[in-house]
Short mmCIF file of C-alpha atoms and ligand atoms in Angstrom, two decimals:
data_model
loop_
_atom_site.label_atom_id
_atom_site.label_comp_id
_atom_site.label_asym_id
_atom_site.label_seq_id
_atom_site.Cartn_x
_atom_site.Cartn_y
_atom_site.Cartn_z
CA UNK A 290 -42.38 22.43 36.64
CA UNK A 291 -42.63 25.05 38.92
CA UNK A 292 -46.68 25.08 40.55
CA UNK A 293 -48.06 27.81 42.51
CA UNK A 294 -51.41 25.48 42.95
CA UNK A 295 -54.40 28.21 41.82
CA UNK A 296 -56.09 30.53 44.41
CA UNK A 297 -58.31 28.06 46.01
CA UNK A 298 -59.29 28.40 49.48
CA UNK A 299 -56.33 26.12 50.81
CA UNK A 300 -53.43 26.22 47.84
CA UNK A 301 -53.09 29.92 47.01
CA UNK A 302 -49.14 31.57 45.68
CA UNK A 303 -47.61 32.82 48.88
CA UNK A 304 -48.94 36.32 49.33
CA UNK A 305 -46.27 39.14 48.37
CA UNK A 306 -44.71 36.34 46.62
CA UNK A 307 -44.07 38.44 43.26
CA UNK A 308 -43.16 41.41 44.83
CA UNK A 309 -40.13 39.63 46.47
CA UNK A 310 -39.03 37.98 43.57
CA UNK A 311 -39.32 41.39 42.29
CA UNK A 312 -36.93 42.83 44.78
CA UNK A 313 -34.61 40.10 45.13
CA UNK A 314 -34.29 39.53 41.41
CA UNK A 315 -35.16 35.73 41.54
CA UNK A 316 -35.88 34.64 38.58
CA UNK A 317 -37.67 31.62 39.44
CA UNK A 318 -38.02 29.41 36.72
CA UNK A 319 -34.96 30.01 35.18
CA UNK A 320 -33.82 29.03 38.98
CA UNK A 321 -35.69 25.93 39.10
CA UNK A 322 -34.85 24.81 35.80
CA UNK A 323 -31.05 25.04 36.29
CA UNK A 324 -31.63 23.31 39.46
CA UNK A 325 -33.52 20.55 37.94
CA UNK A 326 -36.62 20.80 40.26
CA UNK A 327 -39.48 18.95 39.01
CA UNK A 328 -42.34 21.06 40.91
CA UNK A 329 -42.39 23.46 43.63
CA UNK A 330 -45.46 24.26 45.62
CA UNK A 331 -46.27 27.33 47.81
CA UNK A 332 -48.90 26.84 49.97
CA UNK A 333 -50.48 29.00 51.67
CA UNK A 334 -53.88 29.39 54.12
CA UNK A 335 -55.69 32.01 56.31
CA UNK A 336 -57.75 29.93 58.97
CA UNK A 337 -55.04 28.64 60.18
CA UNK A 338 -52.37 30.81 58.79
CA UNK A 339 -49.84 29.05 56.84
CA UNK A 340 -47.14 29.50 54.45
CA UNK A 341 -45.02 26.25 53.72
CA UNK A 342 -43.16 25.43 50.76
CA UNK A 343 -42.45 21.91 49.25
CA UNK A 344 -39.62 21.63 46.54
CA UNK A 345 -39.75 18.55 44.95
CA UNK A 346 -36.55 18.33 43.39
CA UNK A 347 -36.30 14.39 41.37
CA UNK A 348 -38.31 11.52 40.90
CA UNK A 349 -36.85 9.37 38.84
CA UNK A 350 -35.86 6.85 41.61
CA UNK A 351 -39.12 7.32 43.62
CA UNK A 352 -41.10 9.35 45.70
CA UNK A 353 -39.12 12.72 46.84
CA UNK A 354 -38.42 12.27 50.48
CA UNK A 355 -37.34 15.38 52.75
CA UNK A 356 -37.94 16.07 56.22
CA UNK A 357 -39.26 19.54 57.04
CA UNK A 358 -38.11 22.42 59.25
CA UNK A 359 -39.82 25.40 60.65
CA UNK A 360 -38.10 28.29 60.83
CA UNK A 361 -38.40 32.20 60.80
CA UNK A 362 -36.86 33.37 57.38
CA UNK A 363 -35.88 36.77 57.19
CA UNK A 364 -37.67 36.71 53.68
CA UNK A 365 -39.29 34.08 51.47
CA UNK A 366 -36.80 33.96 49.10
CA UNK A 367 -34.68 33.03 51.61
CA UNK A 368 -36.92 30.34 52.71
CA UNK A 369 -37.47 29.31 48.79
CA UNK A 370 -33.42 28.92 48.65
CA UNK A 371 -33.68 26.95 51.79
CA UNK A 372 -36.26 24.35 50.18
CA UNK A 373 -34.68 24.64 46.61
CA UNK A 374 -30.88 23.88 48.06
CA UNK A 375 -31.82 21.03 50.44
CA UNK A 376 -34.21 19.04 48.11
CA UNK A 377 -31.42 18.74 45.40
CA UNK A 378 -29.26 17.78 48.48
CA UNK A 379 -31.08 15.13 49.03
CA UNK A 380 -31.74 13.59 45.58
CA UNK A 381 -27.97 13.11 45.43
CA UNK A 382 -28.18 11.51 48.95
CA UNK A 383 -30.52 9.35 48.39
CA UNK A 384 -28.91 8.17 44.60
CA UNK A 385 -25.70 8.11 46.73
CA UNK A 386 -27.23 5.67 49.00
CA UNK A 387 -28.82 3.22 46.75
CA UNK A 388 -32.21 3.62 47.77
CA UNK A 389 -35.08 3.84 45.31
CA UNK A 390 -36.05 7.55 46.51
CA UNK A 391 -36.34 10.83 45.27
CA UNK A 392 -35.06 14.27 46.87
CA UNK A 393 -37.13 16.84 48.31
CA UNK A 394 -37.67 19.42 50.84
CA UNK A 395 -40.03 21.58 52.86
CA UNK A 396 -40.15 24.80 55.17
CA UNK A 397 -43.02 26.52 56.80
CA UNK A 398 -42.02 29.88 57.38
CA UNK A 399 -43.00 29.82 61.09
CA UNK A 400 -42.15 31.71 64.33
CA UNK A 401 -41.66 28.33 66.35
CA UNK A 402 -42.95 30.04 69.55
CA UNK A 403 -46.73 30.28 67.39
CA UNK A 404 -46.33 26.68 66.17
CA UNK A 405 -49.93 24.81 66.75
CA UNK A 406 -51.40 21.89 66.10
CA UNK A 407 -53.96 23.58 63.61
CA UNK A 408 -50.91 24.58 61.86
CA UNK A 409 -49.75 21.29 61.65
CA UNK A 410 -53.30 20.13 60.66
CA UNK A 411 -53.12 22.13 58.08
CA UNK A 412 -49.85 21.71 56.46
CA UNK A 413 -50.74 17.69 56.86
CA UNK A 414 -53.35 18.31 55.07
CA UNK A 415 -51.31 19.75 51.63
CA UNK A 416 -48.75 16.73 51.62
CA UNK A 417 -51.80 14.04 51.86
CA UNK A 418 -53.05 15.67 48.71
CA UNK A 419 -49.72 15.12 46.77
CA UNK A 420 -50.48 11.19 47.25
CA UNK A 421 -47.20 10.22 47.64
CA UNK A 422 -44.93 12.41 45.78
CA UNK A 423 -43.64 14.04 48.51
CA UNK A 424 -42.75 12.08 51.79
CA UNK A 425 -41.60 13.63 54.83
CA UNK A 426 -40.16 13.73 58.49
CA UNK A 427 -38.72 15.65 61.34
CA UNK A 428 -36.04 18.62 61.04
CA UNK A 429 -34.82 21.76 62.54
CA UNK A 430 -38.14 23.03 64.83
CA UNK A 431 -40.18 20.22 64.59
CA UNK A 432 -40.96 17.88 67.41
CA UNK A 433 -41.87 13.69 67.18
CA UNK A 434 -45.40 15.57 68.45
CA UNK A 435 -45.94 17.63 65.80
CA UNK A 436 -44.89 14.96 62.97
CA UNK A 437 -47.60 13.00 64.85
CA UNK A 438 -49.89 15.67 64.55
CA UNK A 439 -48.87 16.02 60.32
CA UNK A 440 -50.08 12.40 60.66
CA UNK A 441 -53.24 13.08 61.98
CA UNK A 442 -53.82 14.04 58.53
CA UNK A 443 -51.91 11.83 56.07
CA UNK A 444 -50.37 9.13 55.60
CA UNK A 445 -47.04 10.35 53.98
CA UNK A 446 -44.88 10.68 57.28
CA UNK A 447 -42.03 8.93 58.66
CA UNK A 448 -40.56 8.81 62.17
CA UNK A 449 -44.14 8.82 63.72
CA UNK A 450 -43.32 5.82 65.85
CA UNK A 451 -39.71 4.65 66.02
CA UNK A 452 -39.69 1.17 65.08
CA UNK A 453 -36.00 1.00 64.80
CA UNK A 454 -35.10 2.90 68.08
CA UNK A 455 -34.12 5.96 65.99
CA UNK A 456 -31.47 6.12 63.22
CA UNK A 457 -28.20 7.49 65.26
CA UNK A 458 -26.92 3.87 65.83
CA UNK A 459 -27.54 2.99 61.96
CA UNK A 460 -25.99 6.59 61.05
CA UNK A 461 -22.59 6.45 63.30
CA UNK A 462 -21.83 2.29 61.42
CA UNK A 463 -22.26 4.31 58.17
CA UNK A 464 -20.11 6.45 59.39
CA UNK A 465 -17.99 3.97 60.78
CA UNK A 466 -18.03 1.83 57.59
CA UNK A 467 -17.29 4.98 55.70
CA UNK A 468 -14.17 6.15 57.75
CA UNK A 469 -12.60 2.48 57.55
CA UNK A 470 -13.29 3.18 53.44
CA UNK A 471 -11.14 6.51 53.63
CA UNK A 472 -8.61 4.89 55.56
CA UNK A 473 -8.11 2.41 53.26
CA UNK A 474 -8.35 4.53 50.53
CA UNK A 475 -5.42 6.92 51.56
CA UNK A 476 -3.57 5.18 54.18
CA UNK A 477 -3.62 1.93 52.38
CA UNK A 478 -4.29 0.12 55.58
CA UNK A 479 -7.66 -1.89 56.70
CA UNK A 480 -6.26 -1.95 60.19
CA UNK A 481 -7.77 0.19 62.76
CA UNK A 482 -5.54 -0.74 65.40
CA UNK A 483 -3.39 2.16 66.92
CA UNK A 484 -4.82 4.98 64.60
CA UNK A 485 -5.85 7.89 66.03
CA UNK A 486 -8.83 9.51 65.31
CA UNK A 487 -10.25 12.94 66.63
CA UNK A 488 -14.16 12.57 66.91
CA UNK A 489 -15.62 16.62 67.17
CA UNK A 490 -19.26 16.15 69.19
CA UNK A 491 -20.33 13.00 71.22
CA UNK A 492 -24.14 13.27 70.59
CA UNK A 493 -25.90 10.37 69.45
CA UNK A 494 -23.75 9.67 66.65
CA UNK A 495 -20.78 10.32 67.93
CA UNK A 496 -20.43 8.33 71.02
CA UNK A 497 -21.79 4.93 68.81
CA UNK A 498 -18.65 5.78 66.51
CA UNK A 499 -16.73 6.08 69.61
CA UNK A 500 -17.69 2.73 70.06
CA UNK A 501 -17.10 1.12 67.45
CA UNK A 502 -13.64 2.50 66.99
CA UNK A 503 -12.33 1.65 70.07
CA UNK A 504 -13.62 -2.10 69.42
CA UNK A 505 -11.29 -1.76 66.55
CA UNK A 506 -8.43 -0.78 68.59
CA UNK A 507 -8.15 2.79 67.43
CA UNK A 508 -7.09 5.45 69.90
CA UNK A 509 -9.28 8.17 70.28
CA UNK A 510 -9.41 12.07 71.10
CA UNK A 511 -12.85 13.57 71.72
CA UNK A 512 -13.86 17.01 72.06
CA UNK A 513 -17.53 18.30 73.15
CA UNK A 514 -19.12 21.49 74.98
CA UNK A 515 -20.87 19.42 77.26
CA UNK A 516 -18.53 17.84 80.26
CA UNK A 517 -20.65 14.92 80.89
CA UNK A 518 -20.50 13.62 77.44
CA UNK A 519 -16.69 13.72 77.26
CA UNK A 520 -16.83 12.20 80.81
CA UNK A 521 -18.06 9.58 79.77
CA UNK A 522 -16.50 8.94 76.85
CA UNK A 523 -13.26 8.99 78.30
CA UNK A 524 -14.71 6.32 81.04
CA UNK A 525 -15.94 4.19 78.36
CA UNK A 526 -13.51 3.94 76.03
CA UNK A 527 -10.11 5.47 77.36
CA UNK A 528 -10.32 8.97 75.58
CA UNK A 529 -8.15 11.76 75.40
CA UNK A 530 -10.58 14.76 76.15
CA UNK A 531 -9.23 18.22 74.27
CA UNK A 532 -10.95 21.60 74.57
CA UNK A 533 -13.16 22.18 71.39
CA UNK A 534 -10.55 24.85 69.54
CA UNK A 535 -8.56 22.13 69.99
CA UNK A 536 -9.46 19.92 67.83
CA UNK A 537 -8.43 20.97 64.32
CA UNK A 538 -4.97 20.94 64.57
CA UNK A 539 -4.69 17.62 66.73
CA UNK A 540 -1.50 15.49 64.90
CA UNK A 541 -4.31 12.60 64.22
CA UNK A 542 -4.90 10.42 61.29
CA UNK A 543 -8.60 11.13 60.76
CA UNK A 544 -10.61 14.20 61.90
CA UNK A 545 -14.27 13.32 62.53
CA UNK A 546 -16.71 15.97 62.57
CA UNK A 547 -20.03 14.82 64.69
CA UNK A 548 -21.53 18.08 65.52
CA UNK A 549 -22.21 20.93 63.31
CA UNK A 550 -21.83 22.44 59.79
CA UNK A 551 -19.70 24.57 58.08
CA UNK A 552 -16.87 23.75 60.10
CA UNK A 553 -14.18 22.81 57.20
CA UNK A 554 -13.49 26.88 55.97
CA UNK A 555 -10.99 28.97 55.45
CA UNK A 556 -9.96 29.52 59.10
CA UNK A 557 -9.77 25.49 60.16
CA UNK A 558 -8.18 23.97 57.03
CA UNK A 559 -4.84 25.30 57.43
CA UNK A 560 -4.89 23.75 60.79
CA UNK A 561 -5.68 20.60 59.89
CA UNK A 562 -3.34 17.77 60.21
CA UNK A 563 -5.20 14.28 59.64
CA UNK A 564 -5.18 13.22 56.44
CA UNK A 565 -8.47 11.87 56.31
CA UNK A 566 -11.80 13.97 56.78
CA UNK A 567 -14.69 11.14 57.91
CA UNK A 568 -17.80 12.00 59.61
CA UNK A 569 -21.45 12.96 60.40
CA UNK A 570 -22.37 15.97 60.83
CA UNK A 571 -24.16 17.72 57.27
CA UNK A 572 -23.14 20.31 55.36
CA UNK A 573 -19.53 20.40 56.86
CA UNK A 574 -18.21 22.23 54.02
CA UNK A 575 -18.36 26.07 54.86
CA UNK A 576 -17.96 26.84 50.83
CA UNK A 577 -18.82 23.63 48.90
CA UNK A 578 -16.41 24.16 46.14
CA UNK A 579 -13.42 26.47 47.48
CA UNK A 580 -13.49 24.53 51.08
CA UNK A 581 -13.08 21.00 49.20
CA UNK A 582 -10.64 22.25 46.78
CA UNK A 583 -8.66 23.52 49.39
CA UNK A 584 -8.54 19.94 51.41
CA UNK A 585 -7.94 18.22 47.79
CA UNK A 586 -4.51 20.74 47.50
CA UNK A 587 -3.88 19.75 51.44
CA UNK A 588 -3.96 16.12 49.86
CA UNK A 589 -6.57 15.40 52.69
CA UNK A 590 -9.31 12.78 51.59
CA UNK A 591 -12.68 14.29 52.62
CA UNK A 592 -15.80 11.68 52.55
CA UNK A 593 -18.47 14.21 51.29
CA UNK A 594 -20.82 14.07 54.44
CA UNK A 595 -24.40 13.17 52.14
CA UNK A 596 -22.93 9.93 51.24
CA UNK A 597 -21.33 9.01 54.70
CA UNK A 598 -23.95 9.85 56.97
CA UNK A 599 -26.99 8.34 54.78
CA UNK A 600 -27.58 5.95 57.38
CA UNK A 601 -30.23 7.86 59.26
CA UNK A 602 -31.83 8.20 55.82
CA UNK A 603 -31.74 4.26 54.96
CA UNK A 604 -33.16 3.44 58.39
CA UNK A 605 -35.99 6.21 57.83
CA UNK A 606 -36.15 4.45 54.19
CA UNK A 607 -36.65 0.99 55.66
CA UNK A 608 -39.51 2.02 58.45
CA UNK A 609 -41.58 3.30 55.36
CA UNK A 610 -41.32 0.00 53.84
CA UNK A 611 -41.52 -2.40 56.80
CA UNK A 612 -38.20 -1.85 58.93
CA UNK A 613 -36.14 -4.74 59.10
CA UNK A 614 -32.76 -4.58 60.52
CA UNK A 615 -30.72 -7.12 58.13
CA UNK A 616 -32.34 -5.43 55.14
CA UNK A 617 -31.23 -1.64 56.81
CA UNK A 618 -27.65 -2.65 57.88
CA UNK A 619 -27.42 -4.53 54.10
CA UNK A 620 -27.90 -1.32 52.42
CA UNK A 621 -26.18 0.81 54.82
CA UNK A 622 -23.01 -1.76 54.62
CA UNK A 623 -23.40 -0.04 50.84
CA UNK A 624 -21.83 2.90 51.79
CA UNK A 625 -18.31 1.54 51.90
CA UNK A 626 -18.09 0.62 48.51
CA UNK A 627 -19.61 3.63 47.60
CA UNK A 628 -17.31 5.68 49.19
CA UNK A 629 -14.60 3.73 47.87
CA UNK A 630 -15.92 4.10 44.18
CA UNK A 631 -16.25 7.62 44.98
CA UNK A 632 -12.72 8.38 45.69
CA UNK A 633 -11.47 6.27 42.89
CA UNK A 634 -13.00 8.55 40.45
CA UNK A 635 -11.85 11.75 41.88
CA UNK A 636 -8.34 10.40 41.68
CA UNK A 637 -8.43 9.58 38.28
CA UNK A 638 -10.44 12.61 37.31
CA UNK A 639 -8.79 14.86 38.96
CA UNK A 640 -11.98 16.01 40.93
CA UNK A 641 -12.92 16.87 44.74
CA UNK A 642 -14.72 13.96 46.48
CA UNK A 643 -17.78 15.88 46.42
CA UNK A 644 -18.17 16.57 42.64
CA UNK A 645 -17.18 12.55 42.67
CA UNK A 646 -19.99 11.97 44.44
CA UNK A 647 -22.31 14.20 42.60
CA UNK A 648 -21.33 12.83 39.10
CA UNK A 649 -22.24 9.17 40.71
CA UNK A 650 -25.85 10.18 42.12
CA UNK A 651 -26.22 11.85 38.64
CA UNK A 652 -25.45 8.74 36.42
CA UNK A 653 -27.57 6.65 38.44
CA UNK A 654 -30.46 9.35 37.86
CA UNK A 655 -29.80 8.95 34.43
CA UNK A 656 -30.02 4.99 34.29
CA UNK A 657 -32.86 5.35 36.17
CA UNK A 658 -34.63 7.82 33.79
CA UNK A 659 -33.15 5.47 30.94
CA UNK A 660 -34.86 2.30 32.33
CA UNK A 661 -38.25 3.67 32.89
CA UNK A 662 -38.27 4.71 29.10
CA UNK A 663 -37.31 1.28 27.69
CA UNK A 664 -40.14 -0.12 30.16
CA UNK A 665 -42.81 2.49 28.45
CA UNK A 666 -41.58 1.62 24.86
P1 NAD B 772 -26.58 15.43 68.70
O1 NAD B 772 -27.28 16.71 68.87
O2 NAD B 772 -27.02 14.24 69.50
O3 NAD B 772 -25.01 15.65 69.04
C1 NAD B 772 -24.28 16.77 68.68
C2 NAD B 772 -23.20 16.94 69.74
O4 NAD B 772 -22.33 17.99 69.34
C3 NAD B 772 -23.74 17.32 71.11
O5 NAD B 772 -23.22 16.45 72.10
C4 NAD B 772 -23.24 18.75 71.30
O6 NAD B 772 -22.99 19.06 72.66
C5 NAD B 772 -21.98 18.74 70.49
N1 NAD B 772 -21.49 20.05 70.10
C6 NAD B 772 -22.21 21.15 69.77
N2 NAD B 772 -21.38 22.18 69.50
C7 NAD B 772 -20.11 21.72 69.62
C8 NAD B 772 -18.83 22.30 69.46
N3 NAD B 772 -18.67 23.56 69.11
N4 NAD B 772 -17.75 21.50 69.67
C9 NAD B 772 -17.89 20.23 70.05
N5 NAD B 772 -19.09 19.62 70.22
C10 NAD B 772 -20.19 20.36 70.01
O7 NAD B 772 -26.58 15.11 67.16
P2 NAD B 772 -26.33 13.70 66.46
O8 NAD B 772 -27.62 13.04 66.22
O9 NAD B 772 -25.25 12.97 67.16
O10 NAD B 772 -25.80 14.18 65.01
C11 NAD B 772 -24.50 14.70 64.88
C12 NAD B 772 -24.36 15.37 63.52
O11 NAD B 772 -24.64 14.42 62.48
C13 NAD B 772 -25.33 16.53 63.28
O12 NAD B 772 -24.70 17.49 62.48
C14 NAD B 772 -26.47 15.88 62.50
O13 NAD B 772 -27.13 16.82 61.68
C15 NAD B 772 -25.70 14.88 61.65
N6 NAD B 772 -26.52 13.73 61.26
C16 NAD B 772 -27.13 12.97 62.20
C17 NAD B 772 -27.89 11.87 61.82
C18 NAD B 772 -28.57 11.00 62.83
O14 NAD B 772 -29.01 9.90 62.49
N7 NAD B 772 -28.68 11.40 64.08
C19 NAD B 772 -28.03 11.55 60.46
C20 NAD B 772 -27.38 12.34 59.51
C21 NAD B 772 -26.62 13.43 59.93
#
């Protein structure tokens, strides 16, 4: 259902809206319905001025959970493909991960230099009112201020205060968990010891994966635009520091990308030479279905990056409901066998990792959806 909430005073469909559509030739519902969105809202106020929009993409496991960014679109249709794209990312995450929640999304189209807290007020204001559909958190342009600020107004926010000293450590032993999975998978080893592994970014994530492969004896090379980090990294756990271009076509056994997106393309595949692809940085795909063909044909396992890096989202997951650490590492210890299911049935279907992966989230949708009719009949 797509829902441009009325012309009240506070919900009103985003001014210009049609024209755009109109120019860009969206055709919205037929959009939404081949996406499988359940609702979409534009919202939209004068005093303070606001335009935000919250794709709620699927229920069926629970309420739709998506952090939201802020962020100057060229256009709103490029905002609405923004919202649209990353809600249905994170349905499959979330199914991926086990967890009984939904996927969703939202953006407020937003110069971040005029971000206020009215504006935050404001937008706090339209989730309370969704009672719970629509849960959400911190992305791109958003500070832990201004998701306190969303909270002034209801009660649907996570990350307010960090009762499980923030979700890196949690995301890099998914990721850790994950990469032994791969391993296993396609070098038919368990044993850490002596592989080497080239770790791309040594942020939060990455330097907790450093750790925990070097406990397990693997050798690693590291690679990050900041000299400290790679300092340190190399004090800490014996490191071989290369320069970022570098890293690609290391002779390694796993590649693990910890920084940004879009960094598996055309131009870095042919260089690659580790025949595993396990880490946590999002969207690392530059072209979802050409860029993880092409590592299928290389015969390099990829671990699509939704399912490996769901940690953060777990640990976000378990603060909603109460955090407690046995409970979070439990589910997150998950991802293993997930992964490991997941590249079993690309094998045998003759699939990339990440349509694997899809197909998964989408069958357990479908039980899900299945279940909750027996229980009304
Ligand atoms: P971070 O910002 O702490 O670390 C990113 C690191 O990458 C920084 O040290 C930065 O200097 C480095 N970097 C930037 N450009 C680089 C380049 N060209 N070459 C090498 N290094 C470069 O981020 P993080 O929290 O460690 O997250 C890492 C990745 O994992 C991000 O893509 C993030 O979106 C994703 N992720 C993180 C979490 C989490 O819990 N933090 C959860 C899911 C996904």
């Amino acid at each position: 259902m797509l829902t441009g909430i009325g012309k009240s005073e506070n919900f009103q469909f985003l001014k210009g809206q049609a024209e755009v559509i109109e120019e860009t030739r969206v055709n919205l519902f037929e959009t939404v319905t081949e996406m499988g969105h359940e609702q979409v809202l534009f919202c939209h106020g004068k005093d303070p001025d606001i335009k935000a929009i919250i794709a709620i993409h699927d229920t069926s496991l629970g309420p739709a959970m998506g952090a939201t960014r802020l962020l100057p679109y060229a256009n709103e249709d490029a905002a609405l493909k923004d919202a649209l794209r990353l809600s249905r990312g994170m349905t499959y995450k979330a199914a991926c991960a086990g967890i009984p929640v939904g996927g969703g999304k939202a953006v407020i189209i937003a110069n971040p230099e005029n971000k206020n807290a009215d504006l935050f007020r404001a937008y706090g204001r339209f989730i309370e009112r969704l009672n719970g559909r629509f849960i959400t958190g911190q992305d791109v342009n958003l500070t832990p201020d201004d998701v306190r600020t969303i909270s002034q107004e209801t009660r649907y926010v996570v990350g307010v205060e960090e009762r499980s000293g923030g979700p890196a450590p949690v995301t890099a032993w998914g990721v850790f968990l994950g990469l032994k999975a791969a391993v296993e998978s396609r070098l038919q080893t368990s044993d850490l010891k002596g592989l080497k592994v080239a770790v791309q970014g040594l942020g939060n994530v990455g330097q907790n994966l450093c750790r925990h492969l070097h406990e397990h004896g693997a050798k690693l090379f590291v690679t990050d635009i900041s000299k400290e980090k790679t300092e340190e990294v190399k004090r800490l756990f014996g490191a071989t520091v290369v320069e970022p271009e570098e890293i690609y076509s290391l002779d390694v056994d796993v590649l693990s990308p910890c920084a940004l997106g879009g960094i598996l393309n055309s131009e870095t595949i042919p260089h690659i030479k580790a025949s595993v692809i396990a880490g946590a940085a999002n969207n690392q795909l530059g072209v979802e279905l050409l860029h993880g063909q092409m590592l299928t044909a290389k015969e390099i396992l990829y671990a699509p990056d939704y399912v490996i890096n769901a940690g953060g989202l777990i640990n976000v997951y378990n603060e909603m409901i109460g955090y407690d650490e046995e409970r979070a590492f439990q589910q997150v210890r998950n991802i293993y066998d997930t992964l490991l299911e997941i590249f079993d049935r690309a094998q045998k279907q003759d699939i990339t990792t990440n349509d694997a992966s899809k197909q998964l989230a989408e069958d357990r949708i479908r039980k899900a959806r299945h279940l909750k009719t027996l229980a009304v009949v």
